């Protein structure tokens, strides 16, 4: 299976998030999954890329040209798919992935989560983006989604588009569905 991972590319974040990225990467190695990721050499992106690459599994980096020019490409990328923009990166990552997982991240990760969910909601694909709620990181987002759902702003049950995993066991079960 090809698993797309959205996550932070910042280095100065809590170690608990690095531990979660490594755990997911190790599970991917043990289960022979391919990583599709943003391909940068920092933060959780580099962490999961290293774990999967060093474990002998394939890593596919979808890397905007501006990242390449800034010498921020990870050495753990086995297959480099260049692109011109973040919008193109999201489209290519969706096309390459069977399922997507959102580890903790910032505005870029939020953009990716909602791009996958909104394109699913109108029928472009049937792929899910799973929120991995490491240490309650995504609790405010889940509360917002619940609020939007309660006020009729989301058609159907948002969990069908964006399931939430609060434990690693829940995450692996959702990936396997």
Tab-separated table of C-alpha atoms in Angstrom:
chain	number	residue	atom	x	y	z
A	1	UNK	CA	0.000	0.000	0.000
A	2	UNK	CA	1.141	3.555	-0.661
A	3	UNK	CA	0.550	5.743	2.371
A	4	UNK	CA	0.690	9.505	1.948
A	5	UNK	CA	1.812	11.326	5.063
A	6	UNK	CA	1.210	15.005	5.725
A	7	UNK	CA	3.158	16.509	8.624
A	8	UNK	CA	5.286	19.297	9.988
A	9	UNK	CA	8.561	20.238	8.347
A	10	UNK	CA	9.628	22.261	11.400
A	11	UNK	CA	12.461	21.042	13.591
A	12	UNK	CA	11.648	22.726	16.903
A	13	UNK	CA	8.638	20.678	17.959
A	14	UNK	CA	7.960	18.306	20.839
A	15	UNK	CA	9.780	14.946	20.724
A	16	UNK	CA	6.486	13.076	21.225
A	17	UNK	CA	5.612	13.934	17.608
A	18	UNK	CA	8.946	12.606	16.344
A	19	UNK	CA	8.326	9.402	18.283
A	20	UNK	CA	4.919	9.054	16.587
A	21	UNK	CA	6.436	9.644	13.141
A	22	UNK	CA	9.115	7.014	13.799
A	23	UNK	CA	6.538	4.536	15.074
A	24	UNK	CA	4.407	4.996	11.961
A	25	UNK	CA	7.472	4.691	9.734
A	26	UNK	CA	8.603	1.514	11.477
A	27	UNK	CA	5.119	0.028	11.126
A	28	UNK	CA	5.205	0.887	7.415
A	29	UNK	CA	8.543	-0.908	7.086
A	30	UNK	CA	7.291	-3.988	8.965
A	31	UNK	CA	4.185	-4.123	6.762
A	32	UNK	CA	5.993	-3.374	3.476
A	33	UNK	CA	4.213	-0.090	2.720
A	34	UNK	CA	5.536	2.721	0.546
A	35	UNK	CA	5.776	6.262	1.909
A	36	UNK	CA	4.516	9.184	-0.170
A	37	UNK	CA	5.552	12.465	1.449
A	38	UNK	CA	6.647	16.033	0.865
A	39	UNK	CA	10.306	15.029	0.636
A	40	UNK	CA	11.905	17.784	2.690
A	41	UNK	CA	14.891	17.324	4.979
A	42	UNK	CA	13.430	18.737	8.178
A	43	UNK	CA	10.960	18.034	10.922
A	44	UNK	CA	8.607	15.083	10.908
A	45	UNK	CA	8.985	14.761	7.134
A	46	UNK	CA	12.667	13.940	7.463
A	47	UNK	CA	11.998	11.705	10.471
A	48	UNK	CA	9.459	9.465	8.753
A	49	UNK	CA	11.429	9.546	5.491
A	50	UNK	CA	14.579	8.342	7.249
A	51	UNK	CA	12.724	5.626	9.146
A	52	UNK	CA	11.067	4.176	6.051
A	53	UNK	CA	14.119	4.579	3.784
A	54	UNK	CA	16.585	3.120	6.299
A	55	UNK	CA	14.151	0.260	6.887
A	56	UNK	CA	14.412	-0.670	3.221
A	57	UNK	CA	11.002	0.448	2.011
A	58	UNK	CA	10.375	2.802	-0.894
A	59	UNK	CA	9.946	6.527	-0.298
A	60	UNK	CA	8.338	8.789	-2.878
A	61	UNK	CA	8.970	12.488	-2.398
A	62	UNK	CA	6.678	14.964	-4.144
A	63	UNK	CA	8.888	18.011	-4.058
A	64	UNK	CA	8.133	21.531	-5.281
A	65	UNK	CA	10.919	23.057	-7.362
A	66	UNK	CA	11.281	25.878	-4.833
A	67	UNK	CA	12.181	23.285	-2.183
A	68	UNK	CA	14.763	21.709	-4.503
A	69	UNK	CA	16.307	25.108	-5.242
A	70	UNK	CA	16.502	25.821	-1.506
A	71	UNK	CA	18.512	22.614	-0.954
A	72	UNK	CA	15.810	21.284	1.378
A	73	UNK	CA	15.332	17.926	-0.383
A	74	UNK	CA	15.734	14.887	1.850
A	75	UNK	CA	18.474	12.386	1.047
A	76	UNK	CA	15.941	9.683	1.986
A	77	UNK	CA	13.864	10.177	-1.161
A	78	UNK	CA	14.055	7.129	-3.444
A	79	UNK	CA	11.694	8.431	-6.129
A	80	UNK	CA	11.587	12.183	-6.695
A	81	UNK	CA	8.450	13.570	-8.299
A	82	UNK	CA	9.094	17.261	-9.006
A	83	UNK	CA	6.251	19.753	-9.155
A	84	UNK	CA	5.747	23.462	-9.636
A	85	UNK	CA	3.431	24.363	-6.757
A	86	UNK	CA	1.882	23.224	-3.516
A	87	UNK	CA	-1.439	22.680	-5.297
A	88	UNK	CA	0.255	20.361	-7.773
A	89	UNK	CA	2.061	18.626	-4.897
A	90	UNK	CA	-1.266	17.849	-3.200
A	91	UNK	CA	-2.762	16.521	-6.432
A	92	UNK	CA	0.268	14.322	-7.096
A	93	UNK	CA	0.357	13.023	-3.527
A	94	UNK	CA	-3.344	12.138	-3.728
A	95	UNK	CA	-2.805	10.387	-7.059
A	96	UNK	CA	0.167	8.413	-5.673
A	97	UNK	CA	-1.436	7.407	-2.354
A	98	UNK	CA	-4.008	4.806	-1.400
A	99	UNK	CA	-4.722	6.533	1.913
A	100	UNK	CA	-3.378	9.650	3.622
A	101	UNK	CA	-2.398	10.235	7.256
A	102	UNK	CA	-2.023	13.631	8.903
A	103	UNK	CA	0.540	13.692	11.672
A	104	UNK	CA	0.834	16.935	13.652
A	105	UNK	CA	1.574	19.889	11.416
A	106	UNK	CA	0.782	23.489	10.644
A	107	UNK	CA	-1.072	25.427	7.969
A	108	UNK	CA	0.376	23.315	5.160
A	109	UNK	CA	-0.876	20.134	6.791
A	110	UNK	CA	-4.304	21.687	7.358
A	111	UNK	CA	-4.413	22.710	3.698
A	112	UNK	CA	-3.564	19.155	2.652
A	113	UNK	CA	-6.146	17.577	4.971
A	114	UNK	CA	-8.939	19.790	3.732
A	115	UNK	CA	-7.945	19.445	0.086
A	116	UNK	CA	-8.182	15.663	0.329
A	117	UNK	CA	-11.471	15.783	2.270
A	118	UNK	CA	-13.168	18.382	0.081
A	119	UNK	CA	-12.177	16.668	-3.172
A	120	UNK	CA	-13.479	13.378	-1.727
A	121	UNK	CA	-16.747	15.029	-0.666
A	122	UNK	CA	-17.579	16.057	-4.233
A	123	UNK	CA	-16.527	12.785	-5.820
A	124	UNK	CA	-13.025	13.260	-7.243
A	125	UNK	CA	-11.822	10.191	-5.319
A	126	UNK	CA	-12.790	7.914	-2.433
A	127	UNK	CA	-9.609	8.256	-0.380
A	128	UNK	CA	-9.571	9.153	3.283
A	129	UNK	CA	-7.222	11.374	5.192
A	130	UNK	CA	-6.813	10.034	8.708
A	131	UNK	CA	-6.074	12.515	11.466
A	132	UNK	CA	-3.564	10.961	13.846
A	133	UNK	CA	-4.366	12.820	17.048
A	134	UNK	CA	-1.004	12.330	18.745
A	135	UNK	CA	-1.117	13.459	22.368
A	136	UNK	CA	-4.360	15.358	21.678
A	137	UNK	CA	-2.650	17.632	19.138
A	138	UNK	CA	-5.670	17.750	16.832
A	139	UNK	CA	-8.302	18.133	19.605
A	140	UNK	CA	-9.089	21.762	18.649
A	141	UNK	CA	-9.541	20.745	15.001
A	142	UNK	CA	-11.791	17.833	15.952
A	143	UNK	CA	-13.846	20.216	18.136
A	144	UNK	CA	-14.192	22.589	15.174
A	145	UNK	CA	-15.260	19.761	12.872
A	146	UNK	CA	-17.802	18.609	15.468
A	147	UNK	CA	-19.084	22.200	15.689
A	148	UNK	CA	-19.398	22.465	11.903
A	149	UNK	CA	-21.173	19.099	11.816
A	150	UNK	CA	-23.600	20.126	14.580
A	151	UNK	CA	-24.474	23.310	12.700
A	152	UNK	CA	-25.184	21.537	9.432
A	153	UNK	CA	-22.117	22.886	7.613
A	154	UNK	CA	-20.828	19.438	6.662
A	155	UNK	CA	-22.927	17.082	4.540
A	156	UNK	CA	-23.014	13.594	5.985
A	157	UNK	CA	-20.636	12.440	8.699
A	158	UNK	CA	-17.210	14.072	8.418
A	159	UNK	CA	-15.637	10.952	9.948
A	160	UNK	CA	-16.195	9.213	6.617
A	161	UNK	CA	-13.868	11.758	4.993
A	162	UNK	CA	-11.598	12.491	7.938
A	163	UNK	CA	-11.527	9.657	10.459
A	164	UNK	CA	-9.718	10.438	13.708
A	165	UNK	CA	-7.271	8.025	15.355
A	166	UNK	CA	-6.469	8.789	18.986
A	167	UNK	CA	-4.101	5.836	19.409
A	168	UNK	CA	-1.576	4.098	17.210
A	169	UNK	CA	-3.735	0.968	17.238
A	170	UNK	CA	-6.714	2.969	15.956
A	171	UNK	CA	-4.499	4.467	13.253
A	172	UNK	CA	-3.299	1.104	11.945
A	173	UNK	CA	-6.853	-0.250	11.964
A	174	UNK	CA	-8.086	2.748	9.954
A	175	UNK	CA	-5.233	2.435	7.468
A	176	UNK	CA	-6.127	-1.219	6.965
A	177	UNK	CA	-9.796	-0.527	6.126
